[in-house]
Each structure stands twice: as C-alpha cells, then as structure tokens.
C-alpha cells in the first residue's frame, strides 16, 4: 500500500521525515518528494508550498507519478469554531473553497458548474482517525474546513466564512487537495492542528505556534500509519 503524506510548509513534514528516519529524495516539477518505508507501508512525503495551486499540483503528482493509493494531509489551521484552541486537532468531514466566487452568475459561493461546494473526506480514514483519538484519549474535533488563497487575520472575513459555509476551521490547501483526490478516486483525509484563531493576532500566533502545532498533527498522522500498518 502506497500512502502519500503531504503538508504545505516544510515545518509540517519535518517531524514526519524525522520519524521515518531513512528516505530517498526525488526532485520533480519544482518540488522535492521523499520516498520512505514505514513497516509494510510505502510512503511518499512532500510539502507543496502554500496555497491551492501548489497543493493541487503536489497531490496530483503524488497520485499520478508516485502511485499513491491514499492521501493524508497534515498541517495547521486557523480556528473559526471558538471551541477550538491552539494545539487542538481537527479532522475535516468535508472541505470547501471559501474564495471561489461566481455568484455573479447565480451560483452559490464555493461552486462552479460540474463541481460541488463540499468534498467529503473518506469515511474509512475518518474512522481510523477516531480510533486513534480514542486510544490516545485525545480530543479530535470533526468539522468543516474552508480553504482559500488568503491568510485570514480578520474577524469579519472569518465570520463570513463561518456563516456562509458553516466552517469550523480554515486553511489554504485542504479543499484543493480534496478536489484532486475526489476526481482521481483516491481516499483522503485532512488533519490540522490549530495554530491561531484567524483574528487580528493570527500572524503572530501562527509564527509562534506553527512548529508545535505542526508536530501535534504529524504525531497523530504517525499513529494513523501504525494502524494502517496493522
Ligand atoms: N493556516 C493557519 N492559520 C491560518 C489562517 N489564519 N488563515 C489561513 N490559513 C491558515
């Protein structure tokens, strides 16, 4: 079984590479991919760079060039739901693009013809995530993650995303990866640990908590791999 694990930033995959130990680096398409073995699993690991375009490119490459059969995304997010505090883990039940707007043509926000507003995560991977959380006695929030090519540090925009999509957290890559995986028939899961509250302090909090929250998420992903290993 070949599993892709991706992040957006180097900080999001460094803890994974440290855990797998040995890996082989392959340069492709302006990016670096890391092949590793983890028990019976073949892993392909990469960070995409920030945003929807780079993350779509990386997810597609992991599937089409490297043959990934499942994809796990690990990283950080800004909280919308006030229950979510820095370091908390949230797994997306479904994802949407909050910055996709052709409402001028009568379509809802986040929708383009022949697409859909929400892309749902794989149920089997979601239940593995829940099993891991139970075993670790860790709280794992489940909710809607909204993605856009904007770092949100603004209460008004955050409220709008909450009201429009019922979103619990926001980030900049999940939905584009979800669209790719959905189109190519690859089961996926997006896991995020909260780094900030997408408010006026978000820039400062992000810088402060990126590394620690990225590690929370990566540690959880490693536990999921242990389960997938059987
Ligand atoms: N990822 C983590 N925090 C974020 C924020 N506030 N906006 C967009 N992406 C994020």
Coordinates of N, CA and C and ligand atoms in Angstrom, one line a residue:
X1 N 0.8 -1.2 0.0 CA 0.0 0.0 0.0 C 0.9 1.3 0.0
X2 N 0.6 2.1 -1.0 CA 1.4 3.4 -1.0 C 0.6 4.5 -0.5
X3 N 1.1 5.2 0.5 CA 0.4 6.3 1.1 C 1.2 7.6 0.9
X4 N 0.4 8.6 0.5 CA 1.0 10.0 0.4 C 0.7 10.7 1.7
X5 N 1.7 11.4 2.2 CA 1.5 12.3 3.3 C 2.0 13.6 2.9
X6 N 1.2 14.6 2.9 CA 1.6 15.9 2.4 C 1.3 17.0 3.5
X7 N 2.1 18.0 3.4 CA 1.9 19.3 4.2 C 2.1 20.4 3.2
X8 N 1.9 21.6 3.7 CA 2.1 22.8 2.8 C 3.5 23.4 3.0
X9 N 3.9 23.3 4.3 CA 5.2 24.0 4.6 C 6.2 23.0 5.2
X10 N 7.5 23.3 5.1 CA 8.5 22.4 5.5 C 8.3 22.0 7.0
X11 N 7.8 22.9 7.8 CA 7.6 22.6 9.2 C 6.6 21.5 9.4
X12 N 5.7 21.4 8.4 CA 4.6 20.4 8.5 C 5.0 19.0 8.2
X13 N 6.1 18.8 7.5 CA 6.6 17.4 7.2 C 7.9 17.1 7.9
X14 N 8.6 18.0 8.4 CA 9.9 17.7 9.1 C 9.7 16.7 10.2
X15 N 8.7 16.8 11.0 CA 8.5 15.8 12.1 C 8.2 14.4 11.5
X16 N 7.6 14.3 10.3 CA 7.3 13.0 9.7 C 8.6 12.4 9.2
X17 N 9.4 13.2 8.5 CA 10.7 12.7 8.0 C 11.6 12.3 9.1
X18 N 11.6 13.0 10.3 CA 12.4 12.6 11.4 C 11.9 11.2 11.9
X19 N 10.6 11.0 11.9 CA 10.1 9.7 12.4 C 10.4 8.6 11.5
X20 N 10.3 8.8 10.2 CA 10.6 7.6 9.3 C 12.1 7.3 9.2
X21 N 12.9 8.3 9.5 CA 14.4 8.0 9.5 C 15.0 8.1 8.2
X22 N 15.0 7.0 7.4 CA 15.7 6.9 6.1 C 14.7 7.2 5.0
X23 N 15.1 8.0 4.1 CA 14.3 8.3 2.9 C 15.1 8.7 1.7
X24 N 14.5 8.6 0.5 CA 15.2 8.9 -0.7 C 14.5 10.2 -1.3
X25 N 15.3 11.1 -1.7 CA 14.8 12.4 -2.2 C 14.7 12.4 -3.7
X26 N 13.6 12.8 -4.3 CA 13.4 12.8 -5.7 C 12.9 14.2 -6.1
X27 N 13.6 14.9 -7.0 CA 13.2 16.2 -7.4 C 12.3 16.1 -8.6
X28 N 11.2 16.8 -8.6 CA 10.2 16.7 -9.7 C 9.3 17.9 -9.7
X29 N 9.1 18.5 -10.9 CA 8.2 19.6 -11.0 C 8.4 20.8 -10.1
X30 N 9.6 21.1 -9.8 CA 9.9 22.2 -9.0 C 9.7 21.9 -7.5
X31 N 9.7 20.6 -7.2 CA 9.4 20.3 -5.8 C 10.3 19.1 -5.4
X32 N 10.3 18.7 -4.1 CA 11.1 17.6 -3.7 C 10.1 16.6 -3.0
X33 N 10.3 15.3 -3.4 CA 9.4 14.3 -2.9 C 10.3 13.3 -2.1
X34 N 9.8 12.7 -1.0 CA 10.6 11.8 -0.2 C 10.0 10.5 -0.1
X35 N 10.7 9.4 -0.6 CA 10.2 8.1 -0.6 C 10.7 7.4 0.7
X36 N 9.9 6.7 1.4 CA 10.3 6.0 2.6 C 9.5 4.8 2.8
X37 N 10.0 3.9 3.6 CA 9.3 2.7 4.1 C 8.9 2.9 5.5
X38 N 7.7 2.5 5.9 CA 7.3 2.5 7.3 C 6.5 1.2 7.5
X39 N 7.2 0.3 8.1 CA 6.6 -1.1 8.3 C 6.3 -1.6 6.9
X40 N 5.1 -2.0 6.7 CA 4.7 -2.6 5.4 C 4.3 -1.5 4.4
X41 N 4.3 -0.3 4.9 CA 3.7 0.8 4.0 C 4.8 1.4 3.2
X42 N 4.5 1.8 2.0 CA 5.4 2.6 1.2 C 4.9 4.0 1.3
X43 N 5.7 5.0 1.7 CA 5.3 6.4 1.8 C 5.9 7.3 0.8
X44 N 5.1 8.3 0.4 CA 5.7 9.4 -0.4 C 5.3 10.6 0.3
X45 N 6.3 11.4 0.7 CA 6.1 12.6 1.6 C 6.5 13.8 0.9
X46 N 5.8 14.9 1.0 CA 6.2 16.2 0.4 C 5.5 17.3 1.0
X47 N 6.1 18.5 1.0 CA 5.3 19.7 1.3 C 5.2 20.4 -0.1
X48 N 4.0 21.0 -0.2 CA 3.6 21.5 -1.6 C 4.1 23.0 -1.9
X49 N 4.3 23.7 -0.8 CA 4.3 25.2 -0.8 C 2.9 25.6 -0.5
X50 N 2.7 26.9 -0.1 CA 1.4 27.3 0.4 C 0.4 27.6 -0.8
X51 N -0.8 27.2 -0.5 CA -1.9 27.6 -1.4 C -2.5 26.5 -2.3
X52 N -3.6 26.9 -2.9 CA -4.4 25.9 -3.6 C -3.7 25.3 -4.9
X53 N -3.1 26.2 -5.6 CA -2.4 25.7 -6.9 C -1.3 24.7 -6.6
X54 N -0.4 25.1 -5.7 CA 0.8 24.3 -5.4 C 0.3 23.0 -4.8
X55 N -0.7 23.0 -3.9 CA -1.1 21.8 -3.2 C -1.8 20.9 -4.2
X56 N -2.6 21.4 -5.2 CA -3.2 20.6 -6.2 C -2.1 19.9 -7.0
X57 N -1.1 20.7 -7.4 CA 0.0 20.1 -8.2 C 0.7 18.9 -7.4
X58 N 0.9 19.2 -6.2 CA 1.6 18.1 -5.4 C 0.8 16.9 -5.2
X59 N -0.5 17.1 -4.9 CA -1.4 15.9 -4.7 C -1.5 15.1 -6.0
X60 N -1.6 15.8 -7.1 CA -1.7 15.2 -8.4 C -0.5 14.4 -8.7
X61 N 0.7 15.0 -8.4 CA 2.0 14.3 -8.7 C 2.1 13.1 -7.8
X62 N 1.7 13.2 -6.5 CA 1.8 12.1 -5.6 C 1.0 10.9 -6.1
X63 N -0.1 11.2 -6.7 CA -1.0 10.1 -7.2 C -0.6 9.6 -8.5
X64 N -0.4 10.6 -9.5 CA -0.2 10.2 -10.9 C 1.2 9.7 -11.2
X65 N 2.2 10.3 -10.5 CA 3.6 9.9 -10.8 C 4.1 8.9 -9.8
X66 N 3.7 9.1 -8.5 CA 4.3 8.2 -7.5 C 3.3 7.0 -7.1
X67 N 2.1 7.1 -7.6 CA 1.2 5.9 -7.4 C 0.5 5.9 -6.1
X68 N 0.4 7.0 -5.4 CA -0.2 7.0 -4.0 C -1.7 6.5 -4.1
X69 N -2.0 5.6 -3.2 CA -3.4 5.0 -3.2 C -4.3 5.6 -2.1
X70 N -3.7 6.3 -1.2 CA -4.4 7.0 -0.2 C -3.6 8.3 0.1
X71 N -4.3 9.4 0.5 CA -3.5 10.6 0.8 C -3.9 11.2 2.2
X72 N -2.9 11.5 3.0 CA -3.2 12.1 4.3 C -2.5 13.5 4.3
X73 N -3.3 14.5 4.6 CA -2.7 15.8 4.7 C -2.5 16.2 6.2
X74 N -1.3 16.7 6.5 CA -1.0 17.0 7.9 C -0.6 18.5 8.0
X75 N -1.1 19.3 8.9 CA -0.7 20.7 9.0 C -1.4 21.4 10.0
X76 N -1.4 22.8 9.9 CA -2.0 23.7 10.8 C -3.2 24.4 10.2
X77 N -4.0 25.0 11.1 CA -5.2 25.7 10.6 C -5.5 26.9 11.5
X78 N -6.3 27.8 11.0 CA -6.8 28.9 11.9 C -8.2 28.4 12.4
X79 N -8.5 28.6 13.7 CA -9.8 28.2 14.2 C -10.9 29.2 13.9
X80 N -12.0 28.7 13.6 CA -13.2 29.5 13.5 C -14.1 29.2 14.7
X81 N -14.4 27.9 14.8 CA -15.2 27.5 16.0 C -14.5 27.8 17.3
X82 N -15.2 28.6 18.2 CA -14.5 29.1 19.4 C -14.1 27.9 20.3
X83 N -14.7 26.8 20.1 CA -14.3 25.6 21.0 C -12.8 25.2 20.7
X84 N -12.4 25.5 19.5 CA -11.0 25.1 19.0 C -10.0 26.0 19.6
X85 N -9.0 25.4 20.3 CA -7.9 26.2 20.9 C -6.6 25.8 20.3
X86 N -5.6 26.6 20.5 CA -4.3 26.4 19.8 C -3.8 25.0 20.3
X87 N -3.4 24.2 19.3 CA -2.9 22.8 19.5 C -4.0 21.8 19.4
X88 N -5.2 22.2 19.4 CA -6.3 21.2 19.2 C -6.3 20.6 17.8
X89 N -6.7 19.4 17.7 CA -6.7 18.7 16.4 C -8.1 18.7 15.8
X90 N -8.2 19.0 14.5 CA -9.5 18.9 13.8 C -9.3 18.1 12.5
X91 N -10.2 17.2 12.3 CA -10.2 16.4 11.0 C -11.4 16.9 10.2
X92 N -11.2 17.1 8.9 CA -12.3 17.6 8.1 C -13.2 16.5 7.7
X93 N -14.5 16.7 8.0 CA -15.5 15.8 7.4 C -15.8 16.1 6.0
X94 N -15.7 17.4 5.7 CA -15.8 17.9 4.3 C -15.1 19.2 4.2
X95 N -14.8 19.6 2.9 CA -14.0 20.8 2.7 C -14.6 21.6 1.6
X96 N -14.4 22.9 1.6 CA -14.9 23.8 0.6 C -13.9 24.9 0.3
X97 N -14.1 25.6 -0.8 CA -13.2 26.7 -1.2 C -14.0 28.0 -0.9
X98 N -13.5 28.8 0.1 CA -14.3 29.9 0.5 C -14.0 31.1 -0.4
X99 N -13.0 31.1 -1.2 CA -12.7 32.2 -2.1 C -13.1 32.0 -3.6
X100 N -13.9 30.9 -3.8 CA -14.3 30.6 -5.1 C -15.7 31.3 -5.3
X101 N -15.8 32.3 -6.3 CA -16.9 33.1 -6.3 C -17.4 33.4 -7.7
X102 N -18.4 32.7 -8.2 CA -19.0 33.1 -9.5 C -20.5 33.4 -9.2
X103 N -20.7 34.0 -8.0 CA -22.1 34.3 -7.6 C -22.8 35.3 -8.6
X104 N -21.9 36.0 -9.4 CA -22.5 36.9 -10.4 C -23.4 36.2 -11.4
X105 N -23.1 34.9 -11.5 CA -23.9 34.1 -12.4 C -25.0 33.3 -11.7
X106 N -25.3 33.6 -10.5 CA -26.4 33.0 -9.8 C -26.0 31.7 -9.0
X107 N -24.7 31.4 -9.0 CA -24.3 30.2 -8.3 C -23.9 30.5 -6.9
X108 N -24.0 29.5 -6.0 CA -23.7 29.8 -4.6 C -22.1 29.9 -4.5
X109 N -21.7 30.6 -3.4 CA -20.3 30.7 -3.1 C -19.7 29.3 -3.0
X110 N -18.5 29.2 -3.6 CA -17.7 27.9 -3.5 C -18.1 26.9 -4.6
X111 N -18.9 27.3 -5.5 CA -19.4 26.4 -6.5 C -19.0 26.8 -7.9
X112 N -18.6 25.9 -8.7 CA -18.5 26.1 -10.2 C -19.3 25.0 -10.9
X113 N -19.9 25.2 -12.0 CA -20.6 24.2 -12.7 C -19.8 22.9 -12.9
X114 N -20.4 21.8 -12.7 CA -19.8 20.5 -12.7 C -18.9 20.2 -11.5
X115 N -18.9 21.1 -10.6 CA -18.1 20.9 -9.3 C -19.1 20.7 -8.2
X116 N -18.7 20.8 -7.0 CA -19.6 20.8 -5.8 C -19.0 21.7 -4.7
X117 N -19.9 22.2 -3.9 CA -19.4 23.2 -2.9 C -18.5 22.4 -1.8
X118 N -19.0 21.2 -1.4 CA -18.3 20.5 -0.4 C -17.8 19.1 -1.0
X119 N -16.5 18.8 -0.6 CA -16.0 17.5 -1.0 C -15.8 16.7 0.4
X120 N -16.3 15.5 0.4 CA -16.3 14.8 1.7 C -15.0 13.9 1.8
X121 N -14.5 13.8 3.1 CA -13.4 13.0 3.4 C -13.8 11.5 3.4
X122 N -12.8 10.7 3.2 CA -13.0 9.2 3.2 C -13.5 8.7 4.6
X123 N -14.6 8.0 4.6 CA -15.2 7.5 5.9 C -14.3 6.6 6.6
X124 N -13.6 5.7 5.8 CA -12.8 4.7 6.5 C -11.6 5.3 7.1
X125 N -11.0 6.3 6.5 CA -9.9 7.1 7.1 C -10.4 7.9 8.3
X126 N -11.6 8.4 8.2 CA -12.1 9.1 9.4 C -12.3 8.2 10.6
X127 N -12.8 7.0 10.3 CA -13.0 6.1 11.5 C -11.6 5.6 12.0
X128 N -10.6 5.5 11.2 CA -9.3 5.2 11.7 C -8.8 6.4 12.6
X129 N -9.0 7.6 12.2 CA -8.6 8.7 13.0 C -9.4 8.7 14.3
X130 N -10.6 8.4 14.3 CA -11.4 8.4 15.6 C -10.9 7.3 16.5
X131 N -10.6 6.1 15.9 CA -10.0 5.0 16.7 C -8.7 5.5 17.4
X132 N -7.8 6.1 16.6 CA -6.6 6.6 17.2 C -6.8 7.6 18.3
X133 N -7.7 8.5 18.1 CA -8.0 9.5 19.1 C -8.5 8.8 20.4
X134 N -9.4 7.8 20.2 CA -9.9 7.1 21.4 C -8.8 6.4 22.2
X135 N -7.9 5.8 21.4 CA -6.8 5.0 22.1 C -5.9 6.0 22.8
X136 N -5.7 7.1 22.3 CA -4.8 8.1 22.9 C -5.5 9.0 23.9
X137 N -6.8 8.8 24.1 CA -7.7 9.7 24.9 C -7.4 11.2 24.5
X138 N -7.3 11.4 23.2 CA -7.1 12.8 22.7 C -8.4 13.2 22.1
X139 N -8.8 14.5 22.3 CA -10.0 15.0 21.7 C -9.6 15.3 20.2
X140 N -10.4 14.8 19.4 CA -10.3 15.0 17.9 C -11.6 15.7 17.5
X141 N -11.5 16.9 17.1 CA -12.7 17.6 16.6 C -13.0 17.2 15.2
X142 N -14.2 17.1 14.8 CA -14.6 16.8 13.4 C -15.4 18.0 12.9
X143 N -15.1 18.5 11.7 CA -15.9 19.6 11.2 C -15.5 20.0 9.8
X144 N -16.1 21.1 9.4 CA -16.0 21.6 8.0 C -14.7 22.5 8.0
X145 N -13.9 22.2 7.0 CA -12.7 23.1 6.8 C -12.8 23.8 5.5
X146 N -12.6 25.2 5.6 CA -12.7 26.0 4.5 C -11.3 26.5 4.0
X147 N -11.1 26.4 2.7 CA -9.8 26.7 2.1 C -9.9 27.9 1.2
X148 N -8.8 28.7 1.2 CA -8.7 29.8 0.3 C -7.3 30.3 0.2
X149 N -7.0 31.0 -0.9 CA -5.7 31.6 -1.1 C -5.5 32.9 -0.4
X150 N -5.9 32.9 0.9 CA -5.8 34.1 1.8 C -5.4 33.6 3.2
X151 N -4.4 34.3 3.8 CA -4.2 34.1 5.2 C -5.2 35.0 5.9
X152 N -6.1 34.4 6.7 CA -7.1 35.2 7.3 C -6.7 35.7 8.7
X153 N -6.7 37.0 8.9 CA -6.4 37.6 10.2 C -7.4 38.7 10.4
X154 N -8.7 38.4 10.3 CA -9.7 39.4 10.2 C -11.0 38.8 10.7
X155 N -11.6 39.3 11.8 CA -12.8 38.8 12.4 C -14.0 38.8 11.4
X156 N -14.1 39.9 10.6 CA -15.2 40.0 9.7 C -15.2 38.9 8.6
X157 N -14.1 38.7 8.0 CA -13.9 37.6 7.0 C -14.2 36.2 7.6
X158 N -13.6 36.1 8.8 CA -13.8 34.8 9.5 C -15.3 34.5 9.7
X159 N -16.0 35.5 10.2 CA -17.5 35.4 10.5 C -18.2 35.0 9.2
X160 N -17.8 35.7 8.1 CA -18.4 35.5 6.8 C -18.2 34.0 6.4
X161 N -17.0 33.5 6.5 CA -16.7 32.1 6.2 C -17.5 31.1 7.0
X162 N -17.6 31.5 8.3 CA -18.4 30.7 9.3 C -19.9 30.6 8.8
X163 N -20.4 31.8 8.5 CA -21.9 31.9 8.2 C -22.2 31.3 6.8
X164 N -21.3 31.5 5.9 CA -21.5 31.0 4.5 C -21.4 29.5 4.3
X165 N -20.4 29.0 5.0 CA -20.1 27.5 4.8 C -20.2 26.7 6.1
X166 N -20.6 27.3 7.2 CA -20.7 26.5 8.4 C -19.3 25.9 8.8
X167 N -18.3 26.7 8.5 CA -16.9 26.1 8.7 C -16.4 26.2 10.1
X168 N -15.6 25.3 10.5 CA -15.1 25.2 11.9 C -13.6 25.7 11.9
X169 N -12.9 25.6 10.8 CA -11.5 25.9 10.7 C -11.2 26.3 9.3
X170 N -10.1 27.0 9.1 CA -9.8 27.5 7.7 C -8.3 27.3 7.5
X171 N -7.9 27.1 6.3 CA -6.5 27.0 5.9 C -6.4 27.3 4.4
X172 N -5.3 26.8 3.8 CA -5.0 27.3 2.4 C -4.8 26.2 1.4
X173 N -5.0 24.9 1.8 CA -4.7 23.8 0.9 C -5.7 22.7 0.8
X174 N -6.4 22.5 1.9 CA -7.2 21.2 2.1 C -8.2 21.0 1.0
X175 N -9.0 22.0 0.6 CA -10.1 21.7 -0.4 C -9.5 21.4 -1.8
X176 N -8.4 22.1 -2.1 CA -7.8 21.8 -3.4 C -7.3 20.4 -3.5
X177 N -6.7 19.9 -2.4 CA -6.2 18.5 -2.4 C -7.4 17.6 -2.4
X178 N -8.5 18.0 -1.7 CA -9.7 17.2 -1.7 C -10.3 17.0 -3.1
X179 N -10.3 18.1 -3.9 CA -10.9 18.1 -5.2 C -10.1 17.2 -6.1
X180 N -8.7 17.2 -6.0 CA -7.9 16.3 -6.8 C -8.1 14.9 -6.4
X181 N -8.2 14.6 -5.1 CA -8.3 13.2 -4.7 C -9.7 12.7 -5.1
X182 N -10.7 13.5 -5.0 CA -12.1 13.1 -5.4 C -12.1 12.8 -6.9
X183 N -11.5 13.7 -7.7 CA -11.5 13.5 -9.1 C -10.8 12.2 -9.5
X184 N -9.7 11.9 -8.8 CA -8.9 10.7 -9.2 C -9.2 9.5 -8.4
X185 N -10.2 9.6 -7.6 CA -10.7 8.4 -6.8 C -9.8 7.9 -5.8
X186 N -9.1 8.8 -5.1 CA -8.1 8.4 -4.1 C -8.7 8.9 -2.7
X187 N -8.9 7.9 -1.8 CA -9.4 8.3 -0.5 C -8.4 9.2 0.2
X188 N -8.9 10.2 0.9 CA -8.1 11.2 1.5 C -8.6 11.6 2.9
X189 N -7.7 12.2 3.7 CA -8.1 12.8 5.0 C -7.3 14.0 5.2
X190 N -7.9 15.1 5.7 CA -7.2 16.3 6.0 C -7.2 16.5 7.5
X191 N -6.0 16.5 8.1 CA -5.9 16.7 9.6 C -5.2 18.0 9.8
X192 N -5.6 18.8 10.8 CA -5.0 20.0 11.1 C -4.9 20.2 12.6
X193 N -3.9 20.9 13.1 CA -3.8 21.3 14.5 C -3.9 22.8 14.4
X194 N -4.6 23.4 15.4 CA -4.9 24.8 15.4 C -3.6 25.6 15.7
X195 N -3.3 26.6 14.9 CA -2.1 27.5 15.2 C -2.5 28.9 15.6
X196 N -3.8 29.3 15.3 CA -4.2 30.6 15.5 C -5.8 30.7 15.4
X197 N -6.3 31.9 15.7 CA -7.8 32.0 15.6 C -8.2 32.9 14.5
X198 N -7.4 33.0 13.5 CA -7.8 33.8 12.3 C -8.3 35.2 12.6
X199 N -7.8 35.7 13.7 CA -8.2 37.0 14.2 C -7.0 38.0 14.0
X200 N -7.1 39.2 14.7 CA -6.0 40.2 14.5 C -4.7 39.7 15.0
X201 N -4.6 38.7 15.9 CA -3.4 38.2 16.4 C -2.8 37.0 15.6
X202 N -3.6 36.7 14.5 CA -3.3 35.4 13.8 C -1.8 35.3 13.3
X203 N -1.3 36.4 12.7 CA 0.0 36.4 12.2 C 1.1 36.1 13.2
X204 N 0.9 36.7 14.3 CA 1.8 36.5 15.5 C 1.7 35.1 16.0
X205 N 0.4 34.7 16.2 CA 0.2 33.3 16.8 C 0.7 32.2 15.8
X206 N 0.4 32.4 14.5 CA 0.9 31.5 13.5 C 2.4 31.2 13.6
X207 N 3.1 32.3 13.7 CA 4.6 32.2 13.8 C 5.0 31.5 15.1
X208 N 4.3 31.8 16.1 CA 4.6 31.3 17.4 C 4.3 29.8 17.5
X209 N 3.2 29.4 16.9 CA 2.7 28.0 17.2 C 2.8 27.1 16.0
X210 N 3.3 27.6 14.8 CA 3.4 26.7 13.6 C 4.1 25.4 14.0
X211 N 5.3 25.5 14.6 CA 6.1 24.3 14.7 C 5.5 23.3 15.7
X212 N 5.0 23.8 16.8 CA 4.4 22.9 17.9 C 3.1 22.3 17.4
X213 N 2.3 23.1 16.7 CA 1.0 22.6 16.2 C 1.2 21.6 15.1
X214 N 2.2 21.9 14.2 CA 2.5 21.0 13.1 C 3.0 19.7 13.6
X215 N 3.7 19.7 14.7 CA 4.2 18.4 15.3 C 3.0 17.6 15.9
X216 N 2.1 18.3 16.5 CA 0.9 17.6 17.1 C 0.2 16.9 15.9
X217 N 0.0 17.5 14.8 CA -0.7 16.9 13.7 C 0.1 15.7 13.1
X218 N 1.4 16.0 13.0 CA 2.3 14.9 12.4 C 2.4 13.7 13.3
X219 N 2.4 13.9 14.6 CA 2.4 12.8 15.6 C 1.2 11.9 15.5
X220 N 0.0 12.6 15.3 CA -1.2 11.9 15.1 C -1.3 11.1 13.8
X221 N -0.7 11.7 12.8 CA -0.7 11.0 11.5 C 0.2 9.7 11.6
X222 N 1.3 9.8 12.4 CA 2.1 8.6 12.5 C 1.4 7.5 13.2
X223 N 0.5 7.9 14.2 CA -0.3 6.9 14.9 C -1.3 6.3 13.9
X224 N -1.8 7.1 13.0 CA -2.7 6.5 11.9 C -2.0 5.5 11.1
X225 N -0.7 5.9 10.8 CA 0.1 5.0 9.9 C 0.3 3.6 10.7
X226 N 0.5 3.7 12.0 CA 0.7 2.5 12.8 C -0.6 1.6 12.6
X227 N -1.7 2.2 12.6 CA -3.0 1.5 12.4 C -3.1 0.9 11.0
X228 N -2.7 1.7 10.0 CA -2.8 1.2 8.6 C -1.8 0.1 8.4
X229 N -0.7 0.1 9.2 CA 0.3 -1.0 9.1 C -0.3 -2.3 9.6
X230 N -1.3 -2.2 10.5 CA -2.0 -3.4 11.0 C -1.2 -4.0 12.2
Ligands
LIG1 N1 -3.4 28.4 8.3 C1 -3.2 28.5 9.7 N2 -3.8 29.7 10.1 C2 -4.4 30.2 9.0 C3 -5.1 31.4 8.8 N3 -5.3 32.3 9.8 N4 -5.5 31.7 7.5 C4 -5.3 30.9 6.5 N5 -4.6 29.7 6.7 C5 -4.1 29.4 7.9

